[in-house]
XYZ file of C-alpha atoms in Angstrom:
608
model
C 0.059 0.053 -0.193
C 1.521 3.539 -1.035
C 0.359 6.344 0.772
C 0.876 9.952 -0.627
C -0.820 12.673 1.269
C -0.724 16.379 0.274
C -0.263 19.419 2.077
C -4.018 20.431 2.098
C -5.725 20.381 5.533
C -9.203 19.894 6.498
C -11.364 22.897 7.599
C -12.994 22.528 11.270
C -16.012 21.435 9.822
C -14.586 19.090 7.496
C -12.807 17.371 10.472
C -15.713 17.510 12.644
C -17.879 15.785 9.804
C -15.332 12.933 9.732
C -15.001 12.544 13.488
C -18.742 12.327 13.903
C -18.579 9.135 12.022
C -15.258 7.713 12.970
C -14.846 9.211 16.249
C -11.690 11.288 17.490
C -8.506 10.365 16.014
C -6.223 8.285 18.099
C -2.882 9.540 17.059
C -1.036 12.086 15.162
C -0.751 9.650 12.269
C -4.556 9.932 11.997
C -4.504 13.565 12.549
C -4.458 14.330 16.043
C -2.402 16.900 17.810
C 1.164 15.545 17.733
C 2.801 14.078 20.953
C 6.170 12.848 20.285
C 6.292 10.750 23.761
C 2.892 8.785 22.654
C 3.446 5.121 21.485
C 0.258 5.325 19.737
C 2.174 7.543 17.155
C 4.080 4.656 15.838
C 3.056 4.279 12.306
C 2.789 0.363 12.911
C 0.247 1.003 15.782
C -2.302 1.027 13.477
C -2.428 -0.807 10.080
C -2.299 -4.243 8.342
C -5.675 -6.055 8.942
C -7.261 -3.341 11.457
C -6.715 -0.715 8.777
C -8.273 -2.986 5.833
C -11.362 -3.793 7.936
C -11.829 -0.031 8.106
C -11.989 0.361 4.387
C -15.806 -0.165 4.119
C -16.180 2.963 5.955
C -14.790 5.073 2.983
C -18.296 5.688 1.179
C -20.113 6.540 4.487
C -17.101 8.857 5.180
C -17.290 10.741 1.540
C -21.250 10.923 2.414
C -20.407 12.665 5.621
C -18.249 15.212 4.153
C -20.489 15.830 0.953
C -23.460 16.166 3.325
C -22.008 18.683 5.794
C -19.949 20.800 3.301
C -21.460 20.121 -0.269
C -18.325 19.048 -1.961
C -15.186 17.124 -0.987
C -11.786 19.181 -1.031
C -8.207 17.606 -1.194
C -8.076 18.355 2.792
C -10.986 16.578 3.560
C -10.327 13.780 1.415
C -6.635 13.621 2.684
C -7.869 13.560 6.385
C -10.686 10.831 5.772
C -7.769 8.836 3.894
C -5.631 9.070 7.018
C -7.988 8.080 9.230
C -9.091 4.890 7.144
C -5.448 4.144 5.887
C -6.832 4.296 2.455
C -4.422 5.821 -0.616
C -5.500 9.059 -1.462
C -5.149 8.023 -5.051
C -7.628 5.318 -4.475
C -9.863 7.346 -2.585
C -9.925 10.236 -5.241
C -10.925 7.339 -7.791
C -13.912 6.237 -5.622
C -15.031 9.824 -5.014
C -15.304 11.006 -8.590
C -17.037 7.708 -9.338
C -20.315 8.790 -8.312
C -22.585 11.452 -9.654
C -23.566 12.940 -6.178
C -20.077 13.844 -4.919
C -17.965 16.853 -6.265
C -14.129 17.352 -5.790
C -14.479 20.792 -7.077
C -15.774 23.599 -5.081
C -19.571 24.294 -5.794
C -22.537 25.996 -3.741
C -23.936 24.294 -0.739
C -27.131 23.694 -2.451
C -27.434 21.587 -5.539
C -30.699 21.348 -7.353
C -31.030 17.976 -9.213
C -33.364 18.195 -12.303
C -34.315 14.817 -13.511
C -33.987 14.898 -17.807
C -34.574 11.063 -18.076
C -37.104 9.497 -20.350
C -40.399 10.128 -18.226
C -39.517 13.573 -17.255
C -37.907 14.461 -20.415
C -41.200 13.941 -22.228
C -43.144 15.855 -19.386
C -41.026 18.763 -20.063
C -37.749 18.352 -18.372
C -35.811 20.582 -20.521
C -38.171 23.657 -20.341
C -37.960 23.281 -16.496
C -34.175 23.315 -16.512
C -34.128 26.331 -18.787
C -36.681 28.313 -16.273
C -34.895 27.200 -13.199
C -31.391 28.080 -14.395
C -33.018 31.474 -15.173
C -34.791 31.782 -11.974
C -31.878 30.988 -9.556
C -28.806 33.051 -8.348
C -25.205 31.723 -8.316
C -25.767 30.321 -4.824
C -27.441 27.124 -6.190
C -25.994 24.502 -8.610
C -28.319 22.884 -11.086
C -27.710 19.245 -11.955
C -29.119 17.615 -15.084
C -29.605 14.183 -13.560
C -30.656 10.750 -14.306
C -33.810 9.327 -13.283
C -34.566 10.301 -9.705
C -37.230 7.546 -9.348
C -40.101 10.111 -9.035
C -41.689 8.805 -12.699
C -45.262 8.859 -11.820
C -45.099 12.661 -10.744
C -42.642 13.765 -13.516
C -41.019 16.060 -14.199
C -39.151 15.873 -11.068
C -36.492 17.825 -9.104
C -34.603 17.190 -5.653
C -32.836 20.149 -3.780
C -30.159 18.978 -1.380
C -28.721 21.785 0.880
C -25.527 20.867 2.801
C -25.082 21.281 6.376
C -25.460 19.849 9.789
C -27.971 18.355 9.238
C -28.492 18.084 5.442
C -31.677 19.344 4.334
C -33.677 17.922 1.229
C -36.647 18.947 -0.544
C -38.457 16.997 -3.307
C -40.564 19.028 -6.038
C -42.584 16.598 -8.055
C -44.656 17.299 -10.610
C -42.076 20.264 -10.508
C -42.976 23.769 -11.752
C -40.094 26.212 -12.236
C -41.838 28.175 -9.311
C -41.650 24.822 -6.883
C -38.384 23.660 -7.977
C -36.868 27.228 -7.226
C -38.808 27.272 -3.748
C -37.373 23.904 -3.166
C -33.887 24.885 -3.758
C -34.182 28.125 -2.047
C -36.012 27.353 0.987
C -36.005 23.517 1.495
C -37.856 23.765 4.739
C -40.589 25.734 3.311
C -40.986 23.787 0.179
C -44.661 21.939 -0.242
C -44.365 18.743 2.000
C -44.208 15.831 -0.186
C -46.969 13.631 -0.550
C -47.407 10.140 0.925
C -46.833 6.944 -1.018
C -50.352 6.243 -1.529
C -51.158 8.363 -4.501
C -48.095 6.298 -6.249
C -50.518 3.508 -5.663
C -53.783 4.023 -7.812
C -55.166 0.513 -6.458
C -54.431 1.761 -2.897
C -56.923 0.277 -0.373
C -58.145 -2.647 -2.823
C -58.787 -6.019 -1.045
C -57.224 -7.990 -3.841
C -53.635 -6.653 -3.379
C -50.850 -8.938 -1.660
C -47.594 -6.906 -1.938
C -49.264 -3.424 -1.772
C -52.015 -4.106 0.612
C -50.622 -1.932 3.563
C -49.399 0.966 1.394
C -51.326 4.016 1.966
C -53.551 1.830 4.434
C -51.144 1.633 7.423
C -49.029 4.043 9.131
C -45.517 3.697 7.915
C -44.121 5.053 10.904
C -46.113 2.964 13.562
C -44.711 -0.516 14.050
C -47.971 -1.314 16.059
C -50.081 -0.544 13.116
C -47.767 -3.068 10.928
C -48.315 -5.720 13.178
C -51.944 -4.844 13.811
C -52.017 -5.417 9.772
C -50.400 -9.099 9.688
C -46.885 -7.963 10.345
C -44.470 -10.574 11.625
C -46.676 -13.274 11.133
C -44.371 -14.660 8.457
C -41.233 -14.183 10.726
C -43.052 -16.360 13.576
C -43.738 -19.036 10.748
C -40.190 -18.707 9.667
C -39.052 -19.718 13.059
C -41.522 -22.469 13.576
C -40.376 -23.962 10.007
C -36.769 -23.645 10.564
C -33.991 -22.500 8.265
C -34.365 -25.343 5.554
C -38.103 -25.233 5.901
C -38.188 -21.498 4.881
C -36.027 -22.308 1.760
C -38.128 -25.084 0.859
C -41.120 -22.948 1.097
C -39.579 -20.386 -1.263
C -38.303 -22.956 -3.689
C -41.768 -24.599 -3.676
C -43.429 -21.366 -4.343
C -41.505 -20.749 -7.437
C -40.408 -17.156 -6.575
C -37.734 -15.617 -9.028
C -35.931 -12.362 -8.749
C -37.943 -9.397 -9.626
C -34.649 -7.316 -10.662
C -34.889 -8.330 -14.284
C -32.511 -11.542 -14.155
C -35.506 -14.053 -13.005
C -33.106 -16.330 -11.125
C -34.864 -18.632 -8.626
C -34.750 -17.243 -5.329
C -35.130 -20.550 -3.484
C -31.523 -21.843 -5.414
C -29.860 -18.775 -4.569
C -30.573 -19.047 -0.675
C -29.777 -22.802 -0.701
C -26.653 -22.446 -2.400
C -25.682 -19.344 0.163
C -26.909 -21.556 3.039
C -24.843 -24.679 2.214
C -21.480 -22.811 2.121
C -18.899 -23.725 4.833
C -17.022 -20.475 4.852
C -18.429 -17.971 7.363
C -19.620 -15.330 8.159
C -22.657 -15.186 5.634
C -24.204 -12.079 4.586
C -27.352 -10.657 3.218
C -27.638 -7.673 1.055
C -31.110 -6.049 -0.054
C -30.441 -3.896 -3.292
C -32.332 -0.790 -2.876
C -30.400 0.917 -5.758
C -33.036 1.127 -8.243
C -31.804 3.343 -10.654
C -33.570 1.886 -13.951
C -35.246 4.655 -15.611
C -38.714 4.233 -15.105
C -38.328 2.348 -12.181
C -39.822 3.273 -8.573
C -41.282 0.554 -6.659
C -38.986 -0.290 -4.161
C -39.076 3.611 -3.292
C -42.763 3.228 -2.736
C -42.593 0.258 -0.621
C -39.731 1.538 1.365
C -41.839 4.759 2.121
C -44.982 3.031 2.463
C -44.414 -0.245 4.221
C -40.850 -0.217 5.379
C -41.303 -2.587 8.243
C -42.131 -5.012 5.621
C -38.916 -4.806 4.074
C -36.888 -5.178 7.722
C -39.364 -8.482 8.338
C -38.442 -9.994 5.024
C -34.472 -9.078 5.510
C -34.948 -10.946 8.624
C -36.641 -14.282 7.179
C -33.984 -14.063 4.338
C -31.024 -13.954 6.811
C -32.472 -16.488 9.012
C -32.866 -19.133 6.425
C -29.307 -18.313 4.871
C -27.247 -17.968 8.188
C -26.604 -14.540 7.924
C -26.141 -12.421 11.002
C -25.251 -9.111 9.502
C -27.359 -7.324 6.445
C -26.840 -4.214 4.553
C -29.562 -2.184 2.868
C -27.919 -0.287 -0.177
C -30.100 2.569 -0.525
C -30.071 5.052 -3.528
C -28.773 8.404 -2.212
C -31.775 10.176 -4.323
C -34.505 8.727 -1.792
C -34.232 10.723 0.913
C -37.692 10.040 2.420
C -36.824 6.246 2.158
C -33.839 6.766 3.961
C -35.759 8.534 6.857
C -38.674 5.760 6.956
C -35.973 2.945 6.820
C -33.869 4.805 9.641
C -36.817 4.984 11.659
C -38.234 1.601 10.962
C -34.946 -0.160 11.968
C -34.823 1.796 15.178
C -38.181 0.792 16.347
C -37.588 -2.854 15.465
C -34.305 -2.891 17.442
C -36.192 -1.168 20.375
C -38.854 -3.747 20.377
C -36.695 -6.981 19.997
C -36.990 -7.690 16.470
C -33.484 -6.935 15.400
C -30.553 -7.392 17.391
C -29.366 -10.229 19.533
C -32.439 -12.590 20.611
C -35.219 -11.720 17.890
C -38.357 -12.546 19.391
C -36.708 -14.803 21.983
C -35.440 -17.281 19.557
C -32.005 -16.849 20.031
C -31.275 -15.610 16.538
C -28.957 -12.547 16.248
C -29.297 -10.254 13.272
C -28.955 -6.542 12.402
C -29.175 -4.345 9.208
C -26.906 -1.471 8.391
C -27.907 1.061 5.802
C -25.299 1.894 3.130
C -26.215 5.020 0.817
C -25.444 4.851 -2.893
C -24.216 8.274 -4.228
C -25.453 8.051 -8.024
C -24.196 5.241 -10.195
C -26.460 3.059 -12.158
C -23.973 0.306 -12.483
C -24.258 -0.505 -8.540
C -27.549 -2.102 -9.372
C -25.321 -5.046 -10.468
C -24.476 -7.014 -7.406
C -20.894 -7.138 -7.594
C -20.583 -3.794 -8.230
C -22.614 -3.020 -5.327
C -20.474 -5.219 -3.246
C -17.333 -3.140 -4.162
C -19.407 -0.196 -3.414
C -20.057 -1.118 -0.038
C -16.398 -2.399 0.600
C -15.048 1.038 -0.290
C -13.940 0.718 -3.686
C -15.179 2.127 -7.132
C -18.401 0.394 -8.253
C -17.194 -1.736 -10.974
C -18.419 -5.380 -11.539
C -16.210 -8.308 -10.827
C -15.960 -11.377 -13.205
C -17.825 -14.155 -12.539
C -17.161 -17.043 -11.156
C -16.640 -17.221 -8.398
C -20.149 -16.193 -7.819
C -21.900 -14.189 -4.762
C -22.972 -17.296 -3.112
C -19.389 -18.605 -2.747
C -17.319 -15.325 -2.357
C -19.489 -11.943 -2.500
C -19.234 -9.136 0.094
C -15.858 -9.016 1.733
C -15.026 -12.305 0.022
C -17.725 -14.313 1.978
C -20.811 -16.156 0.933
C -23.421 -13.442 0.403
C -27.391 -13.572 -0.690
C -28.283 -10.385 -2.400
C -32.166 -9.681 -3.482
C -33.833 -6.657 -4.286
C -36.825 -4.867 -2.374
C -39.620 -6.327 -4.172
C -37.917 -10.201 -4.417
C -37.792 -9.840 -0.376
C -41.249 -8.679 0.331
C -42.758 -11.459 -1.723
C -41.459 -13.887 1.095
C -43.759 -12.749 3.186
C -46.895 -13.949 1.467
C -45.155 -17.013 0.698
C -44.874 -17.820 4.367
C -48.313 -16.484 5.257
C -50.448 -18.184 2.863
C -48.086 -21.012 1.831
C -46.061 -22.236 -1.141
C -48.972 -23.954 -2.925
C -51.325 -20.695 -2.722
C -48.727 -18.477 -3.857
C -47.681 -20.557 -6.537
C -51.382 -20.559 -7.670
C -51.334 -17.044 -8.329
C -49.645 -15.954 -11.749
C -48.782 -18.643 -14.395
C -46.727 -22.008 -14.309
C -43.263 -20.308 -14.970
C -44.089 -16.950 -13.644
C -45.599 -17.470 -10.143
C -46.931 -14.869 -7.988
C -47.940 -10.949 -7.945
C -45.609 -8.579 -9.931
C -45.232 -5.007 -9.548
C -45.201 -2.883 -12.822
C -44.004 0.961 -12.878
C -46.280 2.535 -15.249
C -45.637 6.232 -16.193
C -45.714 8.404 -19.282
C -48.691 8.894 -21.596
C -51.310 7.684 -18.920
C -53.909 9.283 -16.743
C -53.151 7.261 -13.512
C -49.131 6.559 -13.304
C -48.105 4.734 -10.699
C -47.185 1.132 -9.210
C -49.560 -1.451 -10.207
C -50.094 -5.042 -8.518
C -51.353 -7.662 -11.090
C -50.799 -11.396 -11.204
C -47.983 -12.618 -13.625
C -50.118 -13.429 -16.960
C -51.861 -10.097 -17.144
C -51.508 -8.672 -20.510
C -50.064 -5.406 -21.457
C -53.305 -4.177 -22.841
C -55.066 -4.898 -19.387
C -52.490 -2.936 -17.628
C -52.439 0.079 -19.816
C -56.226 0.346 -19.797
C -56.117 0.238 -15.726
C -53.334 3.250 -16.064
C -55.851 5.118 -18.455
C -53.695 4.935 -21.387
C -53.892 8.310 -23.661
C -55.104 7.856 -27.389
C -52.282 8.075 -30.179
C -49.850 5.697 -28.419
C -46.806 5.510 -30.344
C -44.723 3.283 -28.422
C -44.566 1.352 -25.013
C -40.922 0.953 -23.379
C -40.768 -2.365 -21.628
C -38.089 -3.051 -18.920
C -36.720 0.514 -18.757
C -33.418 1.711 -20.663
C -32.412 -1.831 -20.848
C -35.599 -3.195 -22.419
C -37.125 -2.788 -25.530
C -39.978 -0.763 -27.225
C -43.127 -2.611 -28.466
C -45.931 -1.317 -31.082
C -49.409 -0.200 -30.132
C -50.682 -3.090 -31.629
C -48.784 -5.539 -29.608
C -50.838 -5.061 -26.245
C -51.743 -8.850 -26.370
C -48.132 -9.646 -24.845
C -48.606 -11.517 -21.495
C -46.683 -9.644 -18.840
C -44.544 -12.796 -17.646
C -40.754 -13.612 -18.202
C -41.344 -16.384 -20.781
C -44.211 -14.375 -22.719
C -42.066 -10.980 -23.154
C -39.365 -13.509 -24.263
C -41.264 -14.954 -26.865
C -42.461 -11.614 -28.141
C -38.622 -10.608 -28.645
C -38.897 -8.136 -25.566
C -38.214 -8.610 -21.960
C -40.022 -7.565 -18.711
C -37.018 -6.202 -16.775
C -37.870 -4.971 -13.349
C -41.400 -4.127 -14.336
C -41.108 -0.654 -16.198
C -43.807 -0.117 -18.632
C -43.614 3.513 -20.178
C -46.134 4.823 -22.621
C -45.314 7.457 -25.111
C -47.421 9.201 -27.542
C -46.744 11.229 -30.707
C -46.153 14.302 -28.965
C -42.779 12.833 -28.156
C -40.103 12.562 -30.786
C -38.862 8.992 -30.843
C -35.081 9.901 -32.135
C -34.826 12.398 -28.923
C -35.913 9.427 -26.560
C -33.278 7.099 -28.170
C -30.417 9.745 -28.055
C -31.603 10.190 -24.195
C -31.087 6.435 -23.636
C -27.457 6.290 -25.793
C -26.676 9.418 -23.271
C -27.778 7.306 -20.427
C -25.822 4.417 -21.140
C -22.400 6.290 -22.317
C -22.596 8.436 -18.821
C -23.213 5.291 -16.620
C -20.500 2.803 -18.112
C -18.165 2.434 -15.327
C -15.492 2.155 -17.980
C -13.899 -0.928 -16.728
C -14.262 -3.163 -20.268
C -13.552 -1.793 -23.676
C -16.623 -2.825 -25.448
C -18.961 -1.131 -23.044
C -16.591 2.041 -22.605
C -16.202 2.699 -26.232
C -19.404 0.976 -27.435
C -21.781 3.210 -25.517
C -19.899 6.138 -26.920
C -19.908 4.893 -30.751
C -23.372 4.023 -30.264
C -24.466 7.926 -29.051
C -22.139 9.561 -31.744
C -24.062 7.345 -34.378
C -27.116 8.028 -33.240
C -26.488 11.815 -33.293
C -25.337 11.334 -36.913
C -28.453 9.844 -37.988
C -30.579 12.560 -36.362
C -29.248 14.854 -38.975
C -29.907 12.475 -41.884
C -32.526 10.246 -43.068
C -33.297 7.282 -45.164
C -30.620 5.712 -47.292
C -28.020 8.381 -45.955
C -28.322 7.175 -42.603
C -28.036 2.912 -43.574
C -24.187 3.101 -42.970
C -24.548 4.300 -39.269
C -27.446 1.970 -38.610
C -25.013 -0.793 -39.727
C -22.504 0.483 -37.647
C -25.075 0.489 -34.772
C -25.968 -2.927 -35.258
C -22.181 -3.966 -35.140
C -21.277 -2.028 -32.162
C -24.456 -3.380 -30.357
C -23.560 -7.160 -31.108
C -19.934 -6.274 -29.671
C -21.279 -4.645 -26.667
C -23.766 -7.983 -26.179
C -21.407 -10.499 -26.658
C -18.266 -9.114 -24.907
C -19.199 -6.587 -21.926
C -18.520 -7.812 -18.603
C -21.905 -6.963 -17.175
C -25.686 -6.363 -17.926
C -25.162 -2.356 -18.689
C -22.951 -3.177 -21.697
C -24.893 -6.144 -22.891
C -28.225 -4.493 -22.832
C -27.237 -1.040 -23.948
C -28.258 -1.418 -27.402
C -31.838 -3.356 -26.776
C -33.972 -0.508 -26.483
C -32.310 1.180 -29.725
C -32.067 -2.046 -31.674
C -36.249 -2.502 -31.138
C -36.995 0.890 -31.944
C -35.239 0.597 -35.399
C -36.582 -3.048 -35.888
C -39.974 -2.652 -34.361
C -40.962 0.850 -34.698
C -38.985 1.947 -37.789
C -37.887 5.088 -35.798
C -35.368 6.273 -38.878
C -37.591 5.000 -41.931
C-alpha cells in the first residue's frame, strides 16, 4: 500500500464531519495533535488487518463530508484517508466515481433536475431552462438521470449541505416550486405520501401493496395489527431449511430482471461452509422508469425489515446491508426509523423474538451510480472501492461481500417472501402462471392518466395494464423494462406480462417498467437520451462498453441529422457495435445498452 498525502488541511467543519462518523483520531498519524512521546503515534500501531477492516467506511465518510460541506476538498479527502489508511489516489477514484459527489467547489445547495425518459417527455428541458434563469449563483443546477419519481414527472430534488443536511422534493415540478425547493428546502410543499403512487391503494385483492396507503408507515404497532411479523413467526417455526423449501416450492424468481430462482440462491448460500454469511438488499433501483422499491420503503418499511430478517435466518446470515439510493431521502428516513423501532422492540438485535437468533441491518447509501445495481459492483461499493462489476465465477453465493458467501435480492423479491410464508407455497404458486408465479409490481408512467405502481398477477396482458392506467389515445410506443429493455408497438397489447411471454415476443419484462409514449414525443430524441444515459453510466472497466456506448451515441447524433439511405451506414455500424457490446461486455449494462435502440429500429421503424 503506497500512501501519498498532500499538504492540504481539512477545515474544522470537514474534520468534524469525519470525526462524527469515525470518532476522534487516536494518534497524530490519524490527524490528532502530535505528541512525540505517545506510543500510539508509531506508524505500525494501526495498520494491516485493522486498517483493511475499516476500508468499508470510505463511502459513508465521503457522504459525511459531502453532506456537511456540499463538496469534497483535497484537505477533507486527505484527512479521511489518514483516518482509514486508504491511499488518497484510490479514494479520489472512488469519490469521482459517483455523480452525487463533487471534488470541485460548488454551492452548498444542489438542485438535481431529472432529464431522463419520463421527465424528458413531461418537459424537463423547459423546467431546467426556467430554473436556471430563476436561480442565482448560490445554487448549482445538476441535470440528473432518473430520480425514481416517474409517476410525478417532471421531478427535482434539492439538497442543501449542512448539519443536518436538508432535502426537498418537487414533483411534479414547476419552475416556481423547484426554485422554492432549492432556495428554502424547509418551506417547500410537503412531499405527498406513498399512497398516490398506488392507484389501487385500499383494494382488497392486493398482496404486496395491501398496506401501502392503509397503515401508518411510522407505526410498528399498526404494521403488526395488519399482519406484520406473522411471516417471521412462521419462519422460526419452520426452521431455515423449511423456509428455503417454501420459497423454492413457491417458484419465486428475482424481480430485478434476471429472474433467477430465489430458493436456489438461498440454498446455495446456506450450504457454504465458509463463515460469516451476509445478506444484501439491493435498493439502488436506478433503471429509468423504476420506482416500485421506493414506494414500498416509503409506504411499508417494516415489511422490508421483516423480509430481510427472514432471508437472513434462512441463509445463516447475522449481518445485513440495505444499499439504498442516494436520491431517496424520504425512503432513507423511513427505513432508519423502522430499523430503530425494530431494534427497540426486540425484532432486530441479539435475540429476535426470544428465539436466540441474532441479526441486524445497516444502511449504506449509494451516491448516484446506475452500475451499482449490478450485485458485484454493489459489493465493491460497500467495501469502499469503485463500483465496478467483478468477473464471475466465483459467484456471490461463494464469494460475495467481503469475500464471503452472500445472498443478494432486491426489495420486491424480498417482500414476496412474506405472503409465501403466510399463505403457503401452494397458494402463492397458484397466482400467476406455471413459469412466472405470484404477483408482480409494474411501474407505469408516461402517457397515461393514472401513473403509478400497479400490482397484477403474472399473465395479465400489457393492454390490461395500460387500460387500468388510462393510456392516452394515439400511443406511439411502449417501452418495457426501462432503458435496458425494448420498445413494442401499440398493436402488441396482447403480450402477456410474464418472463416467458415477453421473451417469446422478442422483448423483456426487466424490473417491471412500462413507459408509454404518444405522438407528442419525438422518438429519435428518446433514443438519444437512452444512448447518453448508457454512455454516462458506463463504469469504463471493459472496452466493449466503454467505447461502444460512446460510438452508439455518436452514430445516433449523425443519424438525427440525416434520413433514409444516408443513415444506412450508421445503422449498420450501430448493429455491429451493439453485437460487440452484447457479446463481450462484462456485465448487464453493456450487454443491454443496445436493446432499446435495436427494438426502436426494427419494431418501430424509428429512422425510416
